[in-house]
Amino acid sequence: MQYHAANTDSLMTITNRPDLVFERGEGSWLFDHQGKRYLDFIQGWAVNCLGHCPPEITAALTEQAGKLLNPSPAFYNGPMVELASLLTANSCFDRVFFANTGAEANEGAIKLARKWGQLNRDGAFEIITFGHSFHGRTLATMSASGKAGWDTIFAPQVSGFPKAVYNDIASVEALIGPKTVAVMLEPVQGEGGVIPADLEFLKALRGLTEARGILLIVDEVQTGVGRTGKLFAHEHAGIAPDIMTLGKGIGGGVPLAALLAREAICCFVPGDQGGTYNGNPLMTAVGLAVVKRMLAPGFLAEVDARGQYLAKRLLELSAKHGLKGERGSGLLRALILDDERGPEIVSKALVQAPVGLLLNAPRPNLLRFMPALNVSEVEIDQMVGMLDGLLQR
């Protein structure tokens, strides 16, 4: 596709992109190179937690860009220190390592758990994960993931990730052995089809890992930073994990992720872990603005209310069209279809005129919704009205 003097053929093919170029975004809306607007209920896969180009992020970037971009991770910088302190003050964790992507944060969590196993469990290194899970696209995080077919794409896999059955505590217990160092899971399996972990399962998992002297790692790359109506999704179960990873929403649209751990688990020594851009002040200044907005009085309560409203409207659609209901947590939800037309609906929603709609189908039989956390009821109603028409066709 030609775009001004440039051509999209210069980009490596990693996905089938439509012939349009987005040039501008505002809140829940995107605008392409021909001026068409789109209601965005993907938001970069739950990345743009405050929508497109929110004033808090614009201000943070502008101010920090005029001060300091990158002094090197060998030194402290102001936003890095302030964001780490804000995260530890509002969680059960004591230390933070900043990264660029969720996959990098999960890779760090795997390394930290294995180092802890060397020191505390006679070299134990296996991390129990779950079928249909998604932890990233590095070799180790792909191996940790339970996504179908991923065991052969870049074989051989990294060993040490036996798979349990999600929401089945007996399947976890059956896999624990002398080589086990941790259990790692998403509180809601997003790519797996927006499947929430039962709160009783999370509580039982925390009890089991404590009883067997192994770690509990929660991958909150998609669920963390307000997405489910709590600052972190594991808070719904009232548990305190040993390690947590964040990504996507913590940067509100810029590349930022984090690995958090309790003090007793923090066994990295200088040289074990690093990264050219970890704690970059330009990115952490944005993260600081995002987390402060999450902690503003009433914000998370509004997310919870909007999540309930979206669930209600999706259930109405399901009843009207004879579908199979909805599920999710907060503003991470899915509409379960009665067939496998999800990708077809996504394609038709994109090209409809005069206004397009951005949806996602992680499974052929469902649609996933990840709107901005400050989405309005009017925008939810507009999305439901557009989707209603697509379902009728």
C-alpha positions as a LaTeX table, in Angstrom:
\begin{tabular}{lrrr}
\hline
Residue & $x$ (\AA) & $y$ (\AA) & $z$ (\AA) \\
\hline
Met1 & 0.00 & 0.00 & 0.00 \\
Gln2 & 1.32 & 3.44 & $-0.92$ \\
Tyr3 & 1.31 & 6.06 & 1.84 \\
His4 & 2.56 & 9.45 & 0.65 \\
Ala5 & 6.14 & 8.81 & $-0.57$ \\
Ala6 & 6.45 & 5.60 & 1.46 \\
Asn7 & 5.18 & 2.06 & 0.94 \\
Thr8 & 3.97 & $-0.51$ & 3.46 \\
Asp9 & 6.00 & $-3.20$ & 1.64 \\
Ser10 & 9.01 & $-1.95$ & 3.59 \\
Leu11 & 7.53 & $-3.48$ & 6.74 \\
Met12 & 8.14 & $-7.13$ & 7.60 \\
Thr13 & 4.96 & $-9.18$ & 7.39 \\
Ile14 & 3.88 & $-10.33$ & 10.85 \\
Thr15 & 0.11 & $-9.96$ & 10.52 \\
Asn16 & $-2.48$ & $-9.29$ & 7.83 \\
Arg17 & $-3.03$ & $-5.54$ & 8.13 \\
Pro18 & $-5.91$ & $-3.81$ & 6.29 \\
Asp19 & $-5.13$ & $-1.12$ & 3.71 \\
Leu20 & $-5.50$ & 1.87 & 5.98 \\
Val21 & $-3.14$ & 4.00 & 8.03 \\
Phe22 & $-4.24$ & 5.48 & 11.33 \\
Glu23 & $-3.06$ & 9.05 & 11.73 \\
Arg24 & $-4.84$ & 10.42 & 14.79 \\
Gly25 & $-6.60$ & 9.29 & 17.94 \\
Glu26 & $-8.73$ & 10.95 & 20.57 \\
Gly27 & $-10.28$ & 9.13 & 23.51 \\
Ser28 & $-12.26$ & 6.16 & 22.19 \\
Trp29 & $-11.82$ & 7.21 & 18.56 \\
Leu30 & $-9.27$ & 6.64 & 15.80 \\
Phe31 & $-9.05$ & 8.46 & 12.45 \\
Asp32 & $-7.45$ & 7.01 & 9.32 \\
His33 & $-5.60$ & 8.65 & 6.41 \\
Gln34 & $-8.86$ & 9.20 & 4.53 \\
Gly35 & $-10.60$ & 10.87 & 7.45 \\
Lys36 & $-12.83$ & 7.94 & 8.38 \\
Arg37 & $-13.37$ & 7.53 & 12.12 \\
Tyr38 & $-13.53$ & 4.31 & 14.12 \\
Leu39 & $-14.92$ & 3.54 & 17.58 \\
Asp40 & $-12.06$ & 1.66 & 19.23 \\
Phe41 & $-12.98$ & $-1.17$ & 21.61 \\
Ile42 & $-9.53$ & $-2.79$ & 21.28 \\
Gln43 & $-7.34$ & 0.13 & 22.42 \\
Gly44 & $-4.11$ & $-1.53$ & 21.38 \\
Trp45 & $-5.09$ & $-4.78$ & 23.13 \\
Ala46 & $-5.93$ & $-3.19$ & 26.50 \\
Val47 & $-2.91$ & $-0.86$ & 26.25 \\
Asn48 & $-4.49$ & 2.58 & 25.99 \\
Cys49 & $-6.11$ & 2.51 & 29.41 \\
Leu50 & $-7.03$ & 6.21 & 29.24 \\
Gly51 & $-7.88$ & 6.17 & 25.54 \\
His52 & $-5.98$ & 7.77 & 22.70 \\
Cys53 & $-3.78$ & 10.81 & 23.48 \\
Pro54 & $-5.15$ & 11.58 & 26.96 \\
Pro55 & $-4.05$ & 14.95 & 28.36 \\
Glu56 & $-2.24$ & 13.35 & 31.32 \\
Ile57 & 0.08 & 11.40 & 29.02 \\
Thr58 & 0.58 & 14.28 & 26.59 \\
Ala59 & 1.58 & 16.54 & 29.48 \\
Ala60 & 3.89 & 13.95 & 31.05 \\
Leu61 & 5.68 & 13.28 & 27.76 \\
Thr62 & 6.01 & 16.94 & 26.88 \\
Glu63 & 7.36 & 17.96 & 30.27 \\
Gln64 & 9.76 & 15.04 & 30.63 \\
Ala65 & 11.03 & 15.33 & 27.04 \\
Gly66 & 12.28 & 18.78 & 27.90 \\
Lys67 & 14.10 & 17.56 & 31.00 \\
Leu68 & 15.74 & 14.17 & 30.56 \\
Leu69 & 15.26 & 11.28 & 28.14 \\
Asn70 & 17.73 & 8.57 & 29.06 \\
Pro71 & 20.59 & 8.91 & 31.57 \\
Ser72 & 21.36 & 5.12 & 31.43 \\
Pro73 & 19.85 & 2.49 & 33.74 \\
Ala74 & 23.11 & 2.54 & 35.72 \\
Phe75 & 21.78 & 5.66 & 37.48 \\
Tyr76 & 18.60 & 6.59 & 39.32 \\
Asn77 & 16.22 & 9.06 & 37.75 \\
Gly78 & 13.26 & 10.88 & 39.28 \\
Pro79 & 10.26 & 9.29 & 37.50 \\
Met80 & 11.73 & 5.79 & 37.95 \\
Val81 & 12.03 & 6.25 & 41.71 \\
Glu82 & 8.62 & 7.90 & 42.10 \\
Leu83 & 6.75 & 5.29 & 40.06 \\
Ala84 & 8.41 & 2.39 & 41.87 \\
Ser85 & 7.53 & 3.95 & 45.23 \\
Leu86 & 3.91 & 4.50 & 44.15 \\
Leu87 & 3.56 & 0.88 & 43.02 \\
Thr88 & 5.02 & $-0.62$ & 46.17 \\
Ala89 & 2.97 & 1.71 & 48.38 \\
Asn90 & $-0.21$ & 0.45 & 46.71 \\
Ser91 & 0.54 & $-3.27$ & 46.50 \\
Cys92 & 1.86 & $-6.17$ & 48.55 \\
Phe93 & 5.24 & $-5.99$ & 46.80 \\
Asp94 & 8.50 & $-4.40$ & 47.95 \\
Arg95 & 10.68 & $-4.06$ & 44.84 \\
Val96 & 10.16 & $-3.15$ & 41.17 \\
Phe97 & 12.17 & $-3.76$ & 38.00 \\
Phe98 & 11.00 & $-1.77$ & 34.98 \\
Ala99 & 11.02 & $-3.24$ & 31.49 \\
Asn100 & 9.67 & $-2.36$ & 28.05 \\
Thr101 & 7.15 & $-5.13$ & 27.30 \\
Gly102 & 5.01 & $-7.63$ & 29.13 \\
Ala103 & 7.02 & $-10.47$ & 27.61 \\
Glu104 & 10.22 & $-8.94$ & 29.01 \\
Ala105 & 8.62 & $-8.58$ & 32.44 \\
Asn106 & 7.49 & $-12.23$ & 32.34 \\
Glu107 & 10.95 & $-13.32$ & 31.19 \\
Gly108 & 12.32 & $-11.50$ & 34.22 \\
Ala109 & 9.81 & $-13.22$ & 36.49 \\
Ile110 & 10.90 & $-16.62$ & 35.16 \\
Lys111 & 14.56 & $-15.75$ & 35.74 \\
Leu112 & 13.87 & $-14.45$ & 39.25 \\
Ala113 & 11.93 & $-17.58$ & 40.20 \\
Arg114 & 14.66 & $-19.85$ & 38.86 \\
Lys115 & 17.36 & $-17.91$ & 40.70 \\
Trp116 & 15.29 & $-18.17$ & 43.89 \\
Gly117 & 14.96 & $-21.92$ & 43.27 \\
Gln118 & 18.72 & $-22.26$ & 42.98 \\
Leu119 & 19.17 & $-20.59$ & 46.34 \\
Asn120 & 16.18 & $-21.97$ & 48.23 \\
Arg121 & 14.89 & $-25.20$ & 46.62 \\
Asp122 & 17.99 & $-27.17$ & 45.64 \\
Gly123 & 17.99 & $-25.92$ & 42.05 \\
Ala124 & 14.26 & $-26.32$ & 41.38 \\
Phe125 & 13.39 & $-24.60$ & 38.09 \\
Glu126 & 10.04 & $-25.83$ & 36.78 \\
Ile127 & 7.20 & $-23.33$ & 36.64 \\
Ile128 & 3.71 & $-24.77$ & 36.33 \\
Thr129 & 1.62 & $-22.80$ & 33.85 \\
Phe130 & $-1.78$ & $-23.48$ & 32.25 \\
Gly131 & $-3.34$ & $-24.63$ & 29.05 \\
His132 & $-4.55$ & $-21.76$ & 26.80 \\
Ser133 & $-2.38$ & $-19.25$ & 28.69 \\
Phe134 & $-0.45$ & $-16.45$ & 27.00 \\
His135 & 2.72 & $-14.99$ & 28.52 \\
Gly136 & 4.56 & $-13.38$ & 25.62 \\
Arg137 & 6.52 & $-13.96$ & 22.41 \\
Thr138 & 10.09 & $-14.57$ & 23.56 \\
Leu139 & 11.23 & $-18.19$ & 23.38 \\
Ala140 & 10.85 & $-18.69$ & 27.13 \\
Thr141 & 7.48 & $-16.96$ & 27.42 \\
Met142 & 6.14 & $-18.82$ & 24.37 \\
Ser143 & 7.22 & $-22.04$ & 26.06 \\
Ala144 & 5.46 & $-20.95$ & 29.24 \\
Ser145 & 2.30 & $-20.21$ & 27.25 \\
Gly146 & $-0.33$ & $-22.85$ & 26.64 \\
Lys147 & $-1.41$ & $-21.52$ & 23.26 \\
Ala148 & $-2.17$ & $-24.32$ & 20.81 \\
Gly149 & 0.55 & $-24.88$ & 18.22 \\
Trp150 & 3.19 & $-22.75$ & 19.90 \\
Asp151 & 5.18 & $-25.82$ & 20.90 \\
Thr152 & 6.29 & $-26.37$ & 17.30 \\
Ile153 & 6.67 & $-22.91$ & 15.66 \\
Phe154 & 10.21 & $-22.27$ & 16.93 \\
Ala155 & 11.01 & $-25.71$ & 18.32 \\
Pro156 & 12.66 & $-26.86$ & 20.44 \\
Gln157 & 10.93 & $-25.11$ & 23.29 \\
Val158 & 12.55 & $-23.98$ & 26.52 \\
Ser159 & 11.91 & $-26.82$ & 28.96 \\
Gly160 & 10.48 & $-26.54$ & 32.44 \\
Phe161 & 6.87 & $-25.44$ & 31.97 \\
Pro162 & 4.42 & $-28.29$ & 32.71 \\
Lys163 & 0.81 & $-27.33$ & 31.97 \\
Ala164 & $-2.06$ & $-27.63$ & 34.44 \\
Val165 & $-5.78$ & $-27.19$ & 33.80 \\
Tyr166 & $-7.06$ & $-23.67$ & 34.52 \\
Asn167 & $-9.43$ & $-23.48$ & 37.50 \\
Asp168 & $-8.55$ & $-27.07$ & 38.50 \\
Ile169 & $-6.51$ & $-27.10$ & 41.71 \\
Ala170 & $-6.08$ & $-30.89$ & 41.65 \\
Ser171 & $-4.31$ & $-30.67$ & 38.29 \\
Val172 & $-1.83$ & $-28.20$ & 39.78 \\
Glu173 & $-1.16$ & $-30.30$ & 42.83 \\
Ala174 & $-0.54$ & $-33.36$ & 40.67 \\
Leu175 & 2.30 & $-31.57$ & 38.85 \\
Ile176 & 4.18 & $-30.30$ & 41.91 \\
Gly177 & 7.41 & $-32.17$ & 42.46 \\
Pro178 & 10.98 & $-31.65$ & 43.68 \\
Lys179 & 11.83 & $-29.59$ & 40.56 \\
Thr180 & 8.87 & $-27.22$ & 40.96 \\
Val181 & 9.74 & $-23.66$ & 41.90 \\
Ala182 & 6.54 & $-21.73$ & 41.07 \\
Val183 & 3.07 & $-21.59$ & 39.58 \\
Met184 & 2.37 & $-18.82$ & 37.06 \\
Leu185 & $-1.04$ & $-17.72$ & 35.78 \\
Glu186 & $-3.12$ & $-14.88$ & 34.40 \\
Pro187 & $-6.03$ & $-13.88$ & 36.68 \\
Val188 & $-8.06$ & $-13.66$ & 33.46 \\
Gln189 & $-6.91$ & $-15.58$ & 30.40 \\
Gly190 & $-7.32$ & $-12.86$ & 27.78 \\
Glu191 & $-5.96$ & $-14.51$ & 24.63 \\
Gly192 & $-7.43$ & $-17.79$ & 25.84 \\
Gly193 & $-10.94$ & $-16.38$ & 25.48 \\
Val194 & $-11.43$ & $-13.97$ & 28.40 \\
Ile195 & $-11.73$ & $-16.73$ & 31.00 \\
Pro196 & $-11.53$ & $-15.46$ & 34.61 \\
Ala197 & $-9.93$ & $-17.55$ & 37.31 \\
Asp198 & $-12.46$ & $-18.51$ & 39.96 \\
Leu199 & $-11.75$ & $-16.53$ & 43.12 \\
Glu200 & $-11.86$ & $-19.73$ & 45.18 \\
Phe201 & $-9.34$ & $-21.27$ & 42.79 \\
Leu202 & $-6.97$ & $-18.32$ & 43.29 \\
Lys203 & $-7.32$ & $-18.62$ & 47.06 \\
Ala204 & $-6.71$ & $-22.36$ & 46.92 \\
Leu205 & $-3.70$ & $-21.83$ & 44.67 \\
Arg206 & $-2.18$ & $-19.34$ & 47.09 \\
Gly207 & $-2.76$ & $-21.79$ & 49.95 \\
Leu208 & $-1.27$ & $-24.69$ & 48.01 \\
Thr209 & 1.85 & $-22.81$ & 46.93 \\
Glu210 & 2.47 & $-21.58$ & 50.46 \\
Ala211 & 1.99 & $-25.07$ & 51.89 \\
Arg212 & 4.43 & $-26.58$ & 49.38 \\
Gly213 & 7.00 & $-23.79$ & 49.70 \\
Ile214 & 6.83 & $-22.61$ & 46.09 \\
Leu215 & 6.17 & $-19.22$ & 44.53 \\
Leu216 & 2.98 & $-17.80$ & 43.06 \\
Ile217 & 3.47 & $-15.55$ & 40.03 \\
Val218 & 0.56 & $-13.54$ & 38.63 \\
Asp219 & 0.85 & $-12.31$ & 35.07 \\
Glu220 & $-1.18$ & $-9.09$ & 35.14 \\
Val221 & 0.11 & $-7.73$ & 31.84 \\
Gln222 & $-3.45$ & $-7.48$ & 30.54 \\
Thr223 & $-5.46$ & $-7.38$ & 33.79 \\
Gly224 & $-3.33$ & $-5.00$ & 35.87 \\
Val225 & $-3.58$ & $-1.24$ & 36.36 \\
Gly226 & $-7.34$ & $-0.91$ & 36.71 \\
Arg227 & $-8.59$ & $-3.13$ & 33.87 \\
Thr228 & $-10.82$ & $-5.26$ & 36.13 \\
Gly229 & $-12.02$ & $-2.48$ & 38.45 \\
Lys230 & $-9.24$ & $-3.08$ & 41.00 \\
Leu231 & $-5.72$ & $-1.74$ & 40.67 \\
Phe232 & $-4.62$ & $-5.38$ & 40.26 \\
Ala233 & $-6.92$ & $-8.28$ & 39.41 \\
His234 & $-5.62$ & $-10.63$ & 42.11 \\
Glu235 & $-7.01$ & $-8.21$ & 44.70 \\
His236 & $-10.50$ & $-9.53$ & 43.92 \\
Ala237 & $-9.45$ & $-12.79$ & 45.62 \\
Gly238 & $-7.73$ & $-11.05$ & 48.54 \\
Ile239 & $-4.43$ & $-12.88$ & 47.98 \\
Ala240 & $-0.81$ & $-11.70$ & 48.12 \\
Pro241 & 1.31 & $-13.29$ & 45.35 \\
Asp242 & 5.09 & $-13.47$ & 45.48 \\
Ile243 & 5.74 & $-11.99$ & 42.03 \\
Met244 & 3.60 & $-9.91$ & 39.66 \\
Thr245 & 4.17 & $-8.65$ & 36.14 \\
Leu246 & 2.58 & $-5.59$ & 34.54 \\
Gly247 & 2.58 & $-4.25$ & 30.99 \\
Lys248 & 0.10 & $-2.79$ & 28.51 \\
Gly249 & $-2.00$ & $-0.46$ & 30.69 \\
Ile250 & 0.82 & 0.76 & 32.93 \\
Gly251 & 2.23 & 2.74 & 30.00 \\
Gly252 & $-1.12$ & 3.93 & 28.67 \\
Gly253 & 0.26 & 3.58 & 25.12 \\
Val254 & 4.03 & 3.85 & 25.57 \\
Pro255 & 6.37 & 0.84 & 25.95 \\
Leu256 & 6.53 & 0.24 & 29.69 \\
Ala257 & 6.26 & $-2.88$ & 31.83 \\
Ala258 & 7.20 & $-3.90$ & 35.35 \\
Leu259 & 8.24 & $-6.89$ & 37.43 \\
Leu260 & 7.29 & $-6.63$ & 41.10 \\
Ala261 & 8.31 & $-8.98$ & 43.92 \\
Arg262 & 8.30 & $-9.35$ & 47.66 \\
Glu263 & 11.57 & $-8.58$ & 49.42 \\
Ala264 & 12.20 & $-12.23$ & 50.35 \\
Ile265 & 12.12 & $-13.21$ & 46.68 \\
Cys266 & 14.42 & $-10.47$ & 45.38 \\
Cys267 & 17.65 & $-12.43$ & 44.91 \\
Phe268 & 19.09 & $-10.83$ & 41.77 \\
Val269 & 22.65 & $-9.58$ & 42.22 \\
Pro270 & 24.34 & $-6.97$ & 39.99 \\
Gly271 & 24.77 & $-8.46$ & 36.54 \\
Asp272 & 21.84 & $-10.91$ & 36.76 \\
Gln273 & 19.24 & $-8.64$ & 35.23 \\
Gly274 & 19.25 & $-5.44$ & 33.20 \\
Gly275 & 18.13 & $-3.72$ & 30.05 \\
Thr276 & 19.19 & $-0.67$ & 28.06 \\
Tyr277 & 15.95 & 1.19 & 28.67 \\
Asn278 & 14.76 & $-0.19$ & 32.01 \\
Gly279 & 13.40 & 2.66 & 34.11 \\
Asn280 & 13.74 & 5.13 & 31.23 \\
Pro281 & 12.48 & 8.48 & 32.64 \\
Leu282 & 10.41 & 9.33 & 29.56 \\
Met283 & 8.41 & 6.11 & 29.90 \\
Thr284 & 8.21 & 6.02 & 33.69 \\
Ala285 & 6.98 & 9.62 & 33.73 \\
Val286 & 4.02 & 8.41 & 31.70 \\
Gly287 & 3.54 & 5.41 & 33.99 \\
Leu288 & 3.51 & 7.75 & 36.97 \\
Ala289 & 0.76 & 9.87 & 35.37 \\
Val290 & $-1.26$ & 6.73 & 34.55 \\
Val291 & $-1.07$ & 5.20 & 38.02 \\
Lys292 & $-1.91$ & 8.52 & 39.68 \\
Arg293 & $-5.06$ & 8.68 & 37.53 \\
Met294 & $-5.98$ & 5.13 & 38.57 \\
Leu295 & $-5.61$ & 6.08 & 42.22 \\
Ala296 & $-7.68$ & 9.26 & 41.90 \\
Pro297 & $-10.80$ & 9.15 & 44.11 \\
Gly298 & $-13.63$ & 7.28 & 42.42 \\
Phe299 & $-11.76$ & 6.27 & 39.25 \\
Leu300 & $-11.65$ & 2.51 & 39.87 \\
Ala301 & $-15.25$ & 2.55 & 41.10 \\
Glu302 & $-16.20$ & 4.10 & 37.74 \\
Val303 & $-14.31$ & 1.34 & 35.91 \\
Asp304 & $-16.25$ & $-1.24$ & 37.89 \\
Ala305 & $-19.54$ & 0.50 & 37.10 \\
Arg306 & $-18.72$ & 0.74 & 33.39 \\
Gly307 & $-17.75$ & $-2.94$ & 33.39 \\
Gln308 & $-21.11$ & $-3.87$ & 34.87 \\
Tyr309 & $-22.87$ & $-1.69$ & 32.32 \\
Leu310 & $-20.97$ & $-3.26$ & 29.42 \\
Ala311 & $-21.80$ & $-6.73$ & 30.76 \\
Lys312 & $-25.49$ & $-5.80$ & 30.99 \\
Arg313 & $-25.58$ & $-4.50$ & 27.42 \\
Leu314 & $-23.76$ & $-7.58$ & 26.10 \\
Leu315 & $-26.22$ & $-9.86$ & 27.88 \\
Glu316 & $-29.06$ & $-7.96$ & 26.22 \\
Leu317 & $-27.42$ & $-8.53$ & 22.83 \\
Ser318 & $-26.94$ & $-12.19$ & 23.66 \\
Ala319 & $-30.59$ & $-12.65$ & 24.59 \\
Lys320 & $-31.80$ & $-10.78$ & 21.51 \\
His321 & $-29.71$ & $-12.83$ & 19.07 \\
Gly322 & $-29.80$ & $-16.19$ & 20.85 \\
Leu323 & $-26.10$ & $-16.19$ & 21.69 \\
Lys324 & $-24.34$ & $-17.92$ & 24.58 \\
Gly325 & $-23.84$ & $-15.10$ & 27.05 \\
Glu326 & $-20.86$ & $-13.04$ & 28.10 \\
Arg327 & $-18.01$ & $-13.29$ & 30.59 \\
Gly328 & $-15.07$ & $-11.34$ & 31.89 \\
Ser329 & $-14.01$ & $-8.95$ & 34.62 \\
Gly330 & $-14.34$ & $-5.17$ & 34.68 \\
Leu331 & $-13.66$ & $-3.78$ & 31.22 \\
Leu332 & $-12.11$ & $-6.96$ & 29.88 \\
Arg333 & $-15.11$ & $-8.87$ & 28.52 \\
Ala334 & $-16.20$ & $-11.28$ & 25.81 \\
Leu335 & $-19.46$ & $-11.95$ & 23.99 \\
Ile336 & $-19.84$ & $-15.67$ & 23.32 \\
Leu337 & $-21.28$ & $-16.35$ & 19.88 \\
Asp338 & $-23.41$ & $-19.30$ & 18.75 \\
Asp339 & $-21.04$ & $-20.13$ & 15.88 \\
Glu340 & $-17.54$ & $-19.27$ & 14.63 \\
Arg341 & $-18.25$ & $-16.01$ & 12.80 \\
Gly342 & $-16.13$ & $-13.86$ & 15.13 \\
Pro343 & $-13.43$ & $-13.01$ & 12.54 \\
Glu344 & $-16.10$ & $-12.24$ & 9.94 \\
Ile345 & $-17.83$ & $-9.80$ & 12.31 \\
Val346 & $-14.48$ & $-8.14$ & 13.11 \\
Ser347 & $-13.80$ & $-7.64$ & 9.39 \\
Lys348 & $-17.26$ & $-6.26$ & 8.64 \\
Ala349 & $-17.15$ & $-3.94$ & 11.65 \\
Leu350 & $-13.91$ & $-2.41$ & 10.39 \\
Val351 & $-15.11$ & $-1.60$ & 6.86 \\
Gln352 & $-18.66$ & $-0.51$ & 7.61 \\
Ala353 & $-19.41$ & 3.13 & 6.77 \\
Pro354 & $-19.56$ & 5.91 & 7.58 \\
Val355 & $-18.16$ & 4.91 & 11.00 \\
Gly356 & $-16.02$ & 1.84 & 11.61 \\
Leu357 & $-15.79$ & $-0.27$ & 14.75 \\
Leu358 & $-12.65$ & $-1.98$ & 16.06 \\
Leu359 & $-13.28$ & $-5.35$ & 17.71 \\
Asn360 & $-11.16$ & $-8.44$ & 18.38 \\
Ala361 & $-11.89$ & $-12.17$ & 18.11 \\
Pro362 & $-9.22$ & $-14.14$ & 20.02 \\
Arg363 & $-11.34$ & $-17.25$ & 19.36 \\
Pro364 & $-13.63$ & $-17.78$ & 16.35 \\
Asn365 & $-16.65$ & $-18.14$ & 18.61 \\
Leu366 & $-16.30$ & $-14.96$ & 20.64 \\
Leu367 & $-15.61$ & $-11.24$ & 20.52 \\
Arg368 & $-13.33$ & $-9.51$ & 23.03 \\
Phe369 & $-13.85$ & $-5.97$ & 24.33 \\
Met370 & $-11.00$ & $-3.90$ & 25.84 \\
Pro371 & $-12.19$ & $-0.29$ & 25.74 \\
Ala372 & $-10.52$ & 2.66 & 27.42 \\
Leu373 & $-11.15$ & 2.58 & 31.16 \\
Asn374 & $-12.80$ & 6.00 & 30.91 \\
Val375 & $-15.15$ & 4.91 & 28.13 \\
Ser376 & $-18.59$ & 6.49 & 28.48 \\
Glu377 & $-21.96$ & 4.77 & 28.65 \\
Val378 & $-22.87$ & 6.67 & 25.48 \\
Glu379 & $-19.90$ & 5.07 & 23.68 \\
Ile380 & $-20.82$ & 1.64 & 25.03 \\
Asp381 & $-24.36$ & 2.14 & 23.74 \\
Gln382 & $-23.00$ & 3.25 & 20.37 \\
Met383 & $-20.80$ & 0.14 & 20.13 \\
Val384 & $-23.71$ & $-2.13$ & 21.09 \\
Gly385 & $-25.93$ & $-0.49$ & 18.48 \\
Met386 & $-23.34$ & $-1.03$ & 15.77 \\
Leu387 & $-22.73$ & $-4.61$ & 16.84 \\
Asp388 & $-26.47$ & $-5.26$ & 16.95 \\
Gly389 & $-26.67$ & $-4.38$ & 13.26 \\
Leu390 & $-23.71$ & $-6.62$ & 12.41 \\
Leu391 & $-25.24$ & $-9.56$ & 14.26 \\
Gln392 & $-28.53$ & $-9.11$ & 12.41 \\
Arg393 & $-26.78$ & $-9.35$ & 9.06 \\
\hline
\end{tabular}
